[in-house]
Short mmCIF file of C-alpha atoms (C1' of nucleotides) in Angstrom, two decimals:
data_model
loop_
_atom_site.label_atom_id
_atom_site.label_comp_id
_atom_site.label_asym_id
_atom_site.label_seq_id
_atom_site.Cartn_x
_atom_site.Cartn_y
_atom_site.Cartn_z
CA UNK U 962 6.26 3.31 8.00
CA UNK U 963 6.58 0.39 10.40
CA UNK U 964 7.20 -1.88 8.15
CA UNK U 965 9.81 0.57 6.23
CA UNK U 966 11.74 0.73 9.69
CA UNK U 967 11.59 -3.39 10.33
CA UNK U 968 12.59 -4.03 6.59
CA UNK U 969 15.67 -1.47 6.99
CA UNK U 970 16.50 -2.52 10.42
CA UNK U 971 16.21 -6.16 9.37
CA UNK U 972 18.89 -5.56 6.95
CA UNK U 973 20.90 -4.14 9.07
CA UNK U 974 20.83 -6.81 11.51
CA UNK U 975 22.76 -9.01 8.47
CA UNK U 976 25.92 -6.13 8.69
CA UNK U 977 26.44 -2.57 8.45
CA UNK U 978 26.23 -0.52 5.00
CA UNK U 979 25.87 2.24 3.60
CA UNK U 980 23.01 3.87 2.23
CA UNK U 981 23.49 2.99 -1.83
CA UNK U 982 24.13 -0.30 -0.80
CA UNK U 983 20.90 -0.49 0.95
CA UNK U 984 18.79 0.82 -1.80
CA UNK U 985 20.68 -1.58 -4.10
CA UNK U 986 20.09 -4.72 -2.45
CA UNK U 987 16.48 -3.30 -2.23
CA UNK U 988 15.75 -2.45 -5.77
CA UNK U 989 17.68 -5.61 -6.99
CA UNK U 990 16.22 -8.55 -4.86
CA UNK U 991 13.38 -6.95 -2.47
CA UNK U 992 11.11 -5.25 -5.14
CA UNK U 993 8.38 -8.18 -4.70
CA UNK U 994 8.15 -7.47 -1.02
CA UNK U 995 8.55 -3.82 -0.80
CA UNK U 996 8.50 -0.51 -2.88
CA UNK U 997 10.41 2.08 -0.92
CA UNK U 998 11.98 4.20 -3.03
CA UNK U 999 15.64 5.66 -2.11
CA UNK U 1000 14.68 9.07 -0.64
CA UNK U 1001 12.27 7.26 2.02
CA UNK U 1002 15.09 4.49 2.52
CA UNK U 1003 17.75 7.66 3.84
CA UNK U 1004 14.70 10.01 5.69
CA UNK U 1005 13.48 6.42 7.28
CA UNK U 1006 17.60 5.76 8.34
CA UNK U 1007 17.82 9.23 9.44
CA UNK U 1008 14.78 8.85 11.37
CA UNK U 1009 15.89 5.99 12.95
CA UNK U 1010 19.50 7.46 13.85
CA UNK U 1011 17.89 10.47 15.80
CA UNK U 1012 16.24 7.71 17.96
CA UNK U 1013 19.15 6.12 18.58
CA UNK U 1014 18.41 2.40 16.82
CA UNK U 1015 21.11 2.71 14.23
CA UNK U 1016 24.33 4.74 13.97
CA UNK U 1017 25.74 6.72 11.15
CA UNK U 1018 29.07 7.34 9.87
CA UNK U 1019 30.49 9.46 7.19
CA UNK U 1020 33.08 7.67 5.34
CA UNK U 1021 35.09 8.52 2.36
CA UNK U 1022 37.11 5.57 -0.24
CA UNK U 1023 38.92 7.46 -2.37
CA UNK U 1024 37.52 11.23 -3.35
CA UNK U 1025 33.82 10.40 -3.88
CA UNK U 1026 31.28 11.36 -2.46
CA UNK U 1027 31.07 10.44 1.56
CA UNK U 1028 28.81 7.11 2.10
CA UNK U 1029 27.08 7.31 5.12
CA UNK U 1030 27.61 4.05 6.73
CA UNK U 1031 24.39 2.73 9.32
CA UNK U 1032 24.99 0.04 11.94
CA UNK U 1033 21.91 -0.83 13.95
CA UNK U 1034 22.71 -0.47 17.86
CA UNK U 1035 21.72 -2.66 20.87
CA UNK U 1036 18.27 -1.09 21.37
CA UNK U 1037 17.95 -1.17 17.14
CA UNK U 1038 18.45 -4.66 17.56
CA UNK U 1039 15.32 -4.68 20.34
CA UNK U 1040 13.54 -2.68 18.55
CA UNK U 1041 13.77 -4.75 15.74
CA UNK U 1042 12.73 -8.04 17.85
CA UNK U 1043 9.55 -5.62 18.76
CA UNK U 1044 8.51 -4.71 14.83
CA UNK U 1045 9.11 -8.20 14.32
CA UNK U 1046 6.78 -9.72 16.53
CA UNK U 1047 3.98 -7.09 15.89
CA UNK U 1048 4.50 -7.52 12.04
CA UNK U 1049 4.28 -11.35 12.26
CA UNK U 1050 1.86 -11.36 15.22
CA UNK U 1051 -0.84 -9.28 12.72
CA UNK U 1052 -1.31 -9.63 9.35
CA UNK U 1053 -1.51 -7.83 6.27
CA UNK U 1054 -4.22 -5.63 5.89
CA UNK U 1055 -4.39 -7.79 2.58
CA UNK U 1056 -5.95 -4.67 -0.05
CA UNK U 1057 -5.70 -5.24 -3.66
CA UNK U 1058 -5.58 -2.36 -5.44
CA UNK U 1059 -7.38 -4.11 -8.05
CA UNK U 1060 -10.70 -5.07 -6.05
CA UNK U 1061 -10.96 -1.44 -6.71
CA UNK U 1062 -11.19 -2.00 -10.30
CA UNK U 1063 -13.76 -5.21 -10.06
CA UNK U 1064 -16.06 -3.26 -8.28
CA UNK U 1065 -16.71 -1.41 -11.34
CA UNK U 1066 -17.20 -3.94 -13.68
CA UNK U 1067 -20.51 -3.35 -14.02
CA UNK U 1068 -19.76 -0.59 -15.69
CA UNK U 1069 -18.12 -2.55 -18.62
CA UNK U 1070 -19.55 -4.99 -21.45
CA UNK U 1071 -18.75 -8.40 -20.31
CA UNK U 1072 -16.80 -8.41 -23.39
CA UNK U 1073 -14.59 -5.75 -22.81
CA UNK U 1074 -14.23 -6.69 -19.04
CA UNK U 1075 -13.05 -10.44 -20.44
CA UNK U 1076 -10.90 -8.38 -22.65
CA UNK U 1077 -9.07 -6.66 -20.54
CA UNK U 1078 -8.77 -8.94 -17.79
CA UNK U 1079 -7.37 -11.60 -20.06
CA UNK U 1080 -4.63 -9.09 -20.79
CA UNK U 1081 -3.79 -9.09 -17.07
CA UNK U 1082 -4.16 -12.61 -16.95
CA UNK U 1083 -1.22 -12.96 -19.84
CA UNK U 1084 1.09 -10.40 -17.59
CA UNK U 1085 0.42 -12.61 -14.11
CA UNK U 1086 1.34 -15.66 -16.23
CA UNK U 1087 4.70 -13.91 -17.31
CA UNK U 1088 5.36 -12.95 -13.79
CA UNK U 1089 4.84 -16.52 -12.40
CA UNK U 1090 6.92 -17.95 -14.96
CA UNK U 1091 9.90 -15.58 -13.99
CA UNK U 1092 9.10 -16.02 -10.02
CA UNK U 1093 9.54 -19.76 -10.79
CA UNK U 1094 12.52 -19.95 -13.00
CA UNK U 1095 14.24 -17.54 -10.20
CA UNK U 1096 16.77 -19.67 -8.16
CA UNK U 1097 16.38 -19.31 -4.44
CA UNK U 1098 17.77 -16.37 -3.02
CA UNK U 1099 20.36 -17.95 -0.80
CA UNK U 1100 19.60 -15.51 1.80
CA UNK U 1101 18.14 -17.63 4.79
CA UNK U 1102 15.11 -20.05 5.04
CA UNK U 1103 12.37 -16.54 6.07
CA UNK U 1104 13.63 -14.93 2.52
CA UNK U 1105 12.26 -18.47 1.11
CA UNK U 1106 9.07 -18.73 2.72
CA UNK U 1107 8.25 -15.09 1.91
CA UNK U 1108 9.06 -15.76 -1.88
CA UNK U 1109 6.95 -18.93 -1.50
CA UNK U 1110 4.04 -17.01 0.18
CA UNK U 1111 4.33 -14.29 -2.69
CA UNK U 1112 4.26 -17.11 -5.29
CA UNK U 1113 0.94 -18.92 -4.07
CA UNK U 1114 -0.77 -15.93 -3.78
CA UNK U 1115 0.05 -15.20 -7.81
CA UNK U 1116 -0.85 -18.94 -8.98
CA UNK U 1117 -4.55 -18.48 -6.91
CA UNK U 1118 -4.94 -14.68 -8.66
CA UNK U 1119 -4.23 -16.53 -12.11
CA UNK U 1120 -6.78 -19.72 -10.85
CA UNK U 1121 -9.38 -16.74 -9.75
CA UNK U 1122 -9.16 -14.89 -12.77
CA UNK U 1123 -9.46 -17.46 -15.11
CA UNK U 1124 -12.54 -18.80 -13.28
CA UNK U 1125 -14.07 -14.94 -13.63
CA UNK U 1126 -12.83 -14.70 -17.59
CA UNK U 1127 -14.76 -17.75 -17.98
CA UNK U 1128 -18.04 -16.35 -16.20
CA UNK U 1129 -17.84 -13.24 -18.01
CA UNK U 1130 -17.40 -15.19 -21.71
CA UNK U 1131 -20.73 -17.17 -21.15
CA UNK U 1132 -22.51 -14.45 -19.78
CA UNK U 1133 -21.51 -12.58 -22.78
CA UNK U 1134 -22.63 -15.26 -25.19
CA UNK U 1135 -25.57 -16.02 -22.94
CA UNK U 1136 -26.46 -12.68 -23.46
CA UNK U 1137 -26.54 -12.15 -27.36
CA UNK U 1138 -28.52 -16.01 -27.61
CA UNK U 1139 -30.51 -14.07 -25.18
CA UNK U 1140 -31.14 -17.26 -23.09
CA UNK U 1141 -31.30 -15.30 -19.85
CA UNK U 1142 -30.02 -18.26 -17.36
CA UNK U 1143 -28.84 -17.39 -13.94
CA UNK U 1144 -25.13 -17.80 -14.31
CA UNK U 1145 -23.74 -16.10 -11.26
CA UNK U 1146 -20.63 -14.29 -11.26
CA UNK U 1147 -19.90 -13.65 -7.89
CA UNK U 1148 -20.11 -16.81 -5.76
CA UNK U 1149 -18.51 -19.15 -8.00
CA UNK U 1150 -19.07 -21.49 -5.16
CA UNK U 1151 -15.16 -22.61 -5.14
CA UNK U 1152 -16.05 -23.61 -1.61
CA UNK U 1153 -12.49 -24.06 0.08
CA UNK I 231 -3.33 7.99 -6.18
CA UNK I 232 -4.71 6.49 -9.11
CA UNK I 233 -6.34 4.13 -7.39
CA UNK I 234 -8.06 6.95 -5.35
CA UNK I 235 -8.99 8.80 -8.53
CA UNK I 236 -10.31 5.71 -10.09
CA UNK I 237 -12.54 4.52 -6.35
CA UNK I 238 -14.02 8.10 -6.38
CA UNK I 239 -15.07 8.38 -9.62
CA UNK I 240 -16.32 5.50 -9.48
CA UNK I 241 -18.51 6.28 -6.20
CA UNK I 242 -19.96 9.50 -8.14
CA UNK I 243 -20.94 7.20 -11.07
CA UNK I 244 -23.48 5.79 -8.77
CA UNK I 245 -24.65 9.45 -7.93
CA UNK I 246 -23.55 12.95 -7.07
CA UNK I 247 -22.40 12.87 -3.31
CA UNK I 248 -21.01 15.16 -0.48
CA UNK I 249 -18.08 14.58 0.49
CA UNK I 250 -18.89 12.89 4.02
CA UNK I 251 -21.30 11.36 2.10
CA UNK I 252 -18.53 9.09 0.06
CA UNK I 253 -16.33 9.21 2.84
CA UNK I 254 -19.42 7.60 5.22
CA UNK I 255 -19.51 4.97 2.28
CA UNK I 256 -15.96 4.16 1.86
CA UNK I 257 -15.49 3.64 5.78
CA UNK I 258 -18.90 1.67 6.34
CA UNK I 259 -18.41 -0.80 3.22
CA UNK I 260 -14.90 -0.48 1.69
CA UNK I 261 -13.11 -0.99 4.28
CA UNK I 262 -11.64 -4.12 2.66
CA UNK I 263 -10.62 -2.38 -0.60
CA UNK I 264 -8.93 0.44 0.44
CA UNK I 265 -7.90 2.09 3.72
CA UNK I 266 -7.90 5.87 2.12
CA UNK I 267 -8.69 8.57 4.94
CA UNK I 268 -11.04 11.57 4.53
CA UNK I 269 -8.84 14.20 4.21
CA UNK I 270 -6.94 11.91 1.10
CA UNK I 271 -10.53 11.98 -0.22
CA UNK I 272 -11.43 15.28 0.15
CA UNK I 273 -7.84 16.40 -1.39
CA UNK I 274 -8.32 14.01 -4.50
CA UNK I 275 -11.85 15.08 -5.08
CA UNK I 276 -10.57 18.95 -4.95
CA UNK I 277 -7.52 17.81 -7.61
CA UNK I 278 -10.12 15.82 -9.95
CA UNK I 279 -11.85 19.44 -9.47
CA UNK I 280 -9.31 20.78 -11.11
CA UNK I 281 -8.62 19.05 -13.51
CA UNK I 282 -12.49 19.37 -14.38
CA UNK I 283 -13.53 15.65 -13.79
CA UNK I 284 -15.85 16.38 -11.21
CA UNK I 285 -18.25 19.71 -10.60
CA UNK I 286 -18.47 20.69 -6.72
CA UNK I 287 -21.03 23.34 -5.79
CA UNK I 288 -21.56 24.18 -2.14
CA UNK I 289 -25.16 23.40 -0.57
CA UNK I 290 -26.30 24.41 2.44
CA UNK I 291 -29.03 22.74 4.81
CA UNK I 292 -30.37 24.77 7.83
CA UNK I 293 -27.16 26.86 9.10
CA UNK I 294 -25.42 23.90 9.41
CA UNK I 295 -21.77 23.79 7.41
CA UNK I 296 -21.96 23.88 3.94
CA UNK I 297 -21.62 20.85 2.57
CA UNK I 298 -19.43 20.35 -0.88
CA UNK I 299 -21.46 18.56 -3.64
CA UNK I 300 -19.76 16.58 -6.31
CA UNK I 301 -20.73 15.30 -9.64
CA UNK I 302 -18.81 13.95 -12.22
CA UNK I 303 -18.14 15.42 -15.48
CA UNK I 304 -18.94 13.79 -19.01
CA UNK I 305 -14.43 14.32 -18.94
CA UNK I 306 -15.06 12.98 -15.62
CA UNK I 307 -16.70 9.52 -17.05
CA UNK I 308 -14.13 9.50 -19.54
CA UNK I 309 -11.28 9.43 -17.56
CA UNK I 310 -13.12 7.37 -15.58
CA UNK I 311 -13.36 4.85 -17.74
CA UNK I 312 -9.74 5.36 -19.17
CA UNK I 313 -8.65 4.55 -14.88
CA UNK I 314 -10.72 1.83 -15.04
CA UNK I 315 -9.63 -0.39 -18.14
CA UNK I 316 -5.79 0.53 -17.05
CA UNK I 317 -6.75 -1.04 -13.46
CA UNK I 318 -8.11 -3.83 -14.93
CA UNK I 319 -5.71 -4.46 -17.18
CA UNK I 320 -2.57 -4.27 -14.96
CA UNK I 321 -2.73 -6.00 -11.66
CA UNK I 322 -2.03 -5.75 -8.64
CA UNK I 323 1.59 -5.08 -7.55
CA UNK I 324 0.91 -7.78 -4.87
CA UNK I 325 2.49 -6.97 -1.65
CA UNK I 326 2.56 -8.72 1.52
CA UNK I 327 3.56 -6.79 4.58
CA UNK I 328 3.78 -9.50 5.89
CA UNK I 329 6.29 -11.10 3.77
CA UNK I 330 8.80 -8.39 5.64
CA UNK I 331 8.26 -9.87 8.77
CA UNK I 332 8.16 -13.85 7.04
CA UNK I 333 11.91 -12.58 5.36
CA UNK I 334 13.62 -12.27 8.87
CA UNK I 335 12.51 -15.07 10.40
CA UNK I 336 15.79 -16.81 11.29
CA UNK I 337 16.48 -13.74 14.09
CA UNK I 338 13.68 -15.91 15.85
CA UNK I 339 13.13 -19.41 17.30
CA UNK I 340 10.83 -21.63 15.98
CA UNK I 341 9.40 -21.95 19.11
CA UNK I 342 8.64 -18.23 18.99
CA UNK I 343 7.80 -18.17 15.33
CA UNK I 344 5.36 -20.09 15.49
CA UNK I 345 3.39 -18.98 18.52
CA UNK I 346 3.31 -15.22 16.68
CA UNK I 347 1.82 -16.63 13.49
CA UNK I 348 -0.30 -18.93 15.67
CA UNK I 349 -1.80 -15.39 17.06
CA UNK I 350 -1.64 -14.50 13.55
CA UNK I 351 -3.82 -17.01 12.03
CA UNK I 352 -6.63 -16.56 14.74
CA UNK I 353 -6.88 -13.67 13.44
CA UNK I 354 -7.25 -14.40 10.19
CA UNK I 355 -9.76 -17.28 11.30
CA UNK I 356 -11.45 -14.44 12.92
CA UNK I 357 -11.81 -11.93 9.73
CA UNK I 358 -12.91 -15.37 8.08
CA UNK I 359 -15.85 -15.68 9.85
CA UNK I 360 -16.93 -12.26 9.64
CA UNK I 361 -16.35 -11.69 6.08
CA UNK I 362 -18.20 -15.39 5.52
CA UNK I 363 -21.21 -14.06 7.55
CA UNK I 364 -21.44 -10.98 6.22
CA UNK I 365 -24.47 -10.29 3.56
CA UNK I 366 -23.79 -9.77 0.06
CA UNK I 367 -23.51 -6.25 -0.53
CA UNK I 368 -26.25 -5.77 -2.94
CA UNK I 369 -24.33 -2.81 -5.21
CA UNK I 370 -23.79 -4.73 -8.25
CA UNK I 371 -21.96 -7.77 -9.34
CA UNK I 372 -18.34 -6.11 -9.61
CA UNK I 373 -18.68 -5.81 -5.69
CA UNK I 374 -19.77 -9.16 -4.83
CA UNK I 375 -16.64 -9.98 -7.24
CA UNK I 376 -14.38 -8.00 -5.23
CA UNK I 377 -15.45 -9.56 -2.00
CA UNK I 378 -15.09 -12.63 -3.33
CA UNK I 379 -11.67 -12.29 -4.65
CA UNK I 380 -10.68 -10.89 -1.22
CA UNK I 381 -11.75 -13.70 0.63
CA UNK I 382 -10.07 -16.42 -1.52
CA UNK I 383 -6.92 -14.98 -0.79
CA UNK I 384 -7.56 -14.51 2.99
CA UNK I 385 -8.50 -18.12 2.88
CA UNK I 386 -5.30 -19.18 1.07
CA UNK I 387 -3.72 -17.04 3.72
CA UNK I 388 -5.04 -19.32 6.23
CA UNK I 389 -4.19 -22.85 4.58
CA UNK I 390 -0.56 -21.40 3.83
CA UNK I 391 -0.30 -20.36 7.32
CA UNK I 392 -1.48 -23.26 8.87
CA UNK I 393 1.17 -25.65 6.96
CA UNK I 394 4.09 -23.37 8.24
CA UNK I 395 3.10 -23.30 11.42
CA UNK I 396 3.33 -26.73 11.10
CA UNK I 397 6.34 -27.27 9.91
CA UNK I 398 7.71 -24.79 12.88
CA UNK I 399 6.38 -26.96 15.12
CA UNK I 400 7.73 -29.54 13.66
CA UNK I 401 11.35 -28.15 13.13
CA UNK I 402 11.40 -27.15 17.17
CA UNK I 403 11.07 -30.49 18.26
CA UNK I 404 13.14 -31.78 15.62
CA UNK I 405 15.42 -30.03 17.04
CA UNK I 406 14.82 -30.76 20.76
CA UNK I 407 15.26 -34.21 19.60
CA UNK I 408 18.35 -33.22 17.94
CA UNK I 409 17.84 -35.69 14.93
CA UNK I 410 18.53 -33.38 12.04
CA UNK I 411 16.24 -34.97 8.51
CA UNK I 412 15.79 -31.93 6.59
CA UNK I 413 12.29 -30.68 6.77
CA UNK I 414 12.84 -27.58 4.77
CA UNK I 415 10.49 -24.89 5.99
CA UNK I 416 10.16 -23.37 2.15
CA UNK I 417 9.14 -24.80 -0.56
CA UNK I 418 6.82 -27.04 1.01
CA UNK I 419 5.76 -28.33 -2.70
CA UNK I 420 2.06 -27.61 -3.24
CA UNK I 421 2.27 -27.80 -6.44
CA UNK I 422 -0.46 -26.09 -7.80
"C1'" DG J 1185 -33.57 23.51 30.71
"C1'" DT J 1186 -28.93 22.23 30.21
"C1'" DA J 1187 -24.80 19.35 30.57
"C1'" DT J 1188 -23.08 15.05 27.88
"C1'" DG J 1189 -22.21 12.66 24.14
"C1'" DA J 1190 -22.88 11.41 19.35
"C1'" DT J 1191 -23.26 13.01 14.55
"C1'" DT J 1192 -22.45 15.96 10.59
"C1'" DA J 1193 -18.93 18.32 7.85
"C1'" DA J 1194 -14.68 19.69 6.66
"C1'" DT J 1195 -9.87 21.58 7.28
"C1'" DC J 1196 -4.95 22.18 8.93
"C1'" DA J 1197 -0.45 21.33 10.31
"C1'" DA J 1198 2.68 17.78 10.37
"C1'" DC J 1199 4.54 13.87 8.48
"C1'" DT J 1200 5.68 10.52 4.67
"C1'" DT J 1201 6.92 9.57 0.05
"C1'" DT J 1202 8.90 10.31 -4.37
"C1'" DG J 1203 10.22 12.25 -9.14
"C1'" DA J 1204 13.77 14.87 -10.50
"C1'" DT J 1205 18.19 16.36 -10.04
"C1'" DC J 1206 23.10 17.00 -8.89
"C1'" DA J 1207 27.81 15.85 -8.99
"C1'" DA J 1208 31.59 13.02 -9.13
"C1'" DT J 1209 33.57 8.75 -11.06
"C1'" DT J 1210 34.16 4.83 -13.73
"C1'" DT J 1211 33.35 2.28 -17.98
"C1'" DA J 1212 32.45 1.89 -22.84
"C1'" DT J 1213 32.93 3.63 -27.53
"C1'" DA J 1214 34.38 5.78 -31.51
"C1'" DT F 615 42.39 9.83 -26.36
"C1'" DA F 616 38.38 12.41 -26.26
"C1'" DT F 617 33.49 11.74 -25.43
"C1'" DA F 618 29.34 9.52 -24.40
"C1'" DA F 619 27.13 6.53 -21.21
"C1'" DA F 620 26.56 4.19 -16.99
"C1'" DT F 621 27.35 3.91 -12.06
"C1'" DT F 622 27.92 5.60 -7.40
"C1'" DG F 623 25.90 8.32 -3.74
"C1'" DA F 624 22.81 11.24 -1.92
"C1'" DT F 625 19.53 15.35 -1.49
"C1'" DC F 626 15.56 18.60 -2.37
"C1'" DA F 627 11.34 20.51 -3.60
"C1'" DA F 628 6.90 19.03 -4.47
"C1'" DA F 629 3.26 16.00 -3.86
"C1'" DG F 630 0.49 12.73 -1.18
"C1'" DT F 631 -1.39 11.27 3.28
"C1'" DT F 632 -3.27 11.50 7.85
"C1'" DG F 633 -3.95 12.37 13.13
"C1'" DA F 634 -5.88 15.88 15.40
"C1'" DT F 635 -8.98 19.47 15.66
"C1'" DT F 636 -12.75 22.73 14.86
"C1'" DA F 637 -17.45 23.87 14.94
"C1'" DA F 638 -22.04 23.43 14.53
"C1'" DT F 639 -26.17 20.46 15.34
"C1'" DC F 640 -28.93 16.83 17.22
"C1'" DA F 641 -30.19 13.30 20.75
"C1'" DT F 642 -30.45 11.95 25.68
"C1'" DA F 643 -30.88 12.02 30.14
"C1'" DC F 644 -30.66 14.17 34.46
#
DNA sequence: GTATGATTAATCAACTTTGATCAATTTATA
DNA sequence: TATAAATTGATCAAAGTTGATTAATCATAC
């Protein structure tokens, strides 16, 4: 909700636009830092209008339907500074929905566990590969670093996961030879 | 929502719980997999009621409140296991907060910058330690996994952190100095 | 013995988020 | 040129989420 307002307001702070435009420039470059779908976009601008950080105005370019046209104001723009600082001054709260997932793998045969996490493991390769062929956004140097940030995170998911496909194949092997040696999943001793 | 389905099935795998029960579990040790709040859990517990994937029946000790038991179905551990392969399969979507904050970057100084994320990565140095210290779990090997693959990333968090702050740092007295070599602030080329 | 605070247990009202939809307009297609 | 399809622009009802609260019990100390 924070971070909804500093991502709009940050926007803003480029130049004034109206709401489709927004949600475009959203969906087409932003959807590996945020999901907001349109409806939050225009109840989080309207929210932020009725506190005074941005300003709305109806306009009308030909006989379509009236844009609404935001501006952030003077105390959006400190405002802004403030969500700024906060968001860079703590971190993520760093959850991956798919820890949720691991934590259940004991529920699985370390053959179908492989099996399926090799499938994810093809899908993160695909998404590297297109994050890397990208060209840089153009937008300043932060829109860079973030993509950059993004990116290393992805290449150490694929380095992980590859590590734990590994683990699971021997154990699986391991297991049907029988030859019950302690190979340890967890603590894969990659000490950093 | 998913994700919720799929944690608190999995929880009542284990065994049949009340619900402050799982939601005593989920704050004391899951903290670091999911930030869901009890009234999301008790909500999602009452919908996978519905839907017949988990039995509640109301118990009472002494005269104090009842308390709501659930168990999961035989559906239940089918749909269960359905969640599970699908969150296995598909990663994460991978989102950074923080990457809003990194993306706007330019509206500050270096100077500034870099003292925020400085604040930033104690913090990080800080969760570190704790998680580092910490005793494994002891629920299976999928959790140990988890932990593990949380604290890789926290710890490429850190490294990536620490070289931008460098490179701030760097940048600000470049510029003090006024003797402009481009030390691009992206792409600092650790290729992986 | 009783006021104070912690624990057990769950719910509600308020807020946030989104899938679906609407309606006009422009572009493509037959 | 008539018609389907895509685009522009935004809203609404429904669903998900949570801060605050209720209410009883147990522990503690005064």
């Amino acid at each position: 909700m924070r971070d909804r307002e500093l991502l709009l307001l940050g926007i803003l702070m480029a130049h004034s636009q109206h709401g489709y435009q927004i949600n475009e420039f959203i969906e087409m470059n932003l959807s590996r830092v945020t999901d907001m779908k349109k409806p939050t976009a225009y109840a989080t601008l309207d929210r932020l209008a009725a506190q005074g950080f941005v300003e709305v105005r109806s306009e009308q370019a030909g006989n379509r339907p009236v844009r609404k046209v935001y501006s952030i104001t003077s105390q959006g723009t400190e405002y802004f500074q403030s969500l700024l600082k906060e968001n860079l001054m703590s971190g993520d709260k760093m959850q991956f929905s798919s820890d949720i997932g691991l934590m259940f793998l004991d529920h699985l045969s370390p053959d179908d566990a492989a099996a399926f996490l090799e499938e994810r493991l093809q899908a993160l390769n695909h998404d590297i590969a297109r994050h890397e062929k990208a060209p840089p956004h153009g937008f300043g140097l932060g829109v860079d670093l973030a993509m950059d940030h993004h990116l290393v995170h992805l290449k150490l998911d694929r380095d992980w996961l590859g590590q734990v496909i590994e683990n699971l194949r021997q154990r699986s092997t391991e297991n049907s030879t029988s030859s019950r040696s302690r190979g340890d999943l967890a603590n894969t001793d990659r000490s950093h």
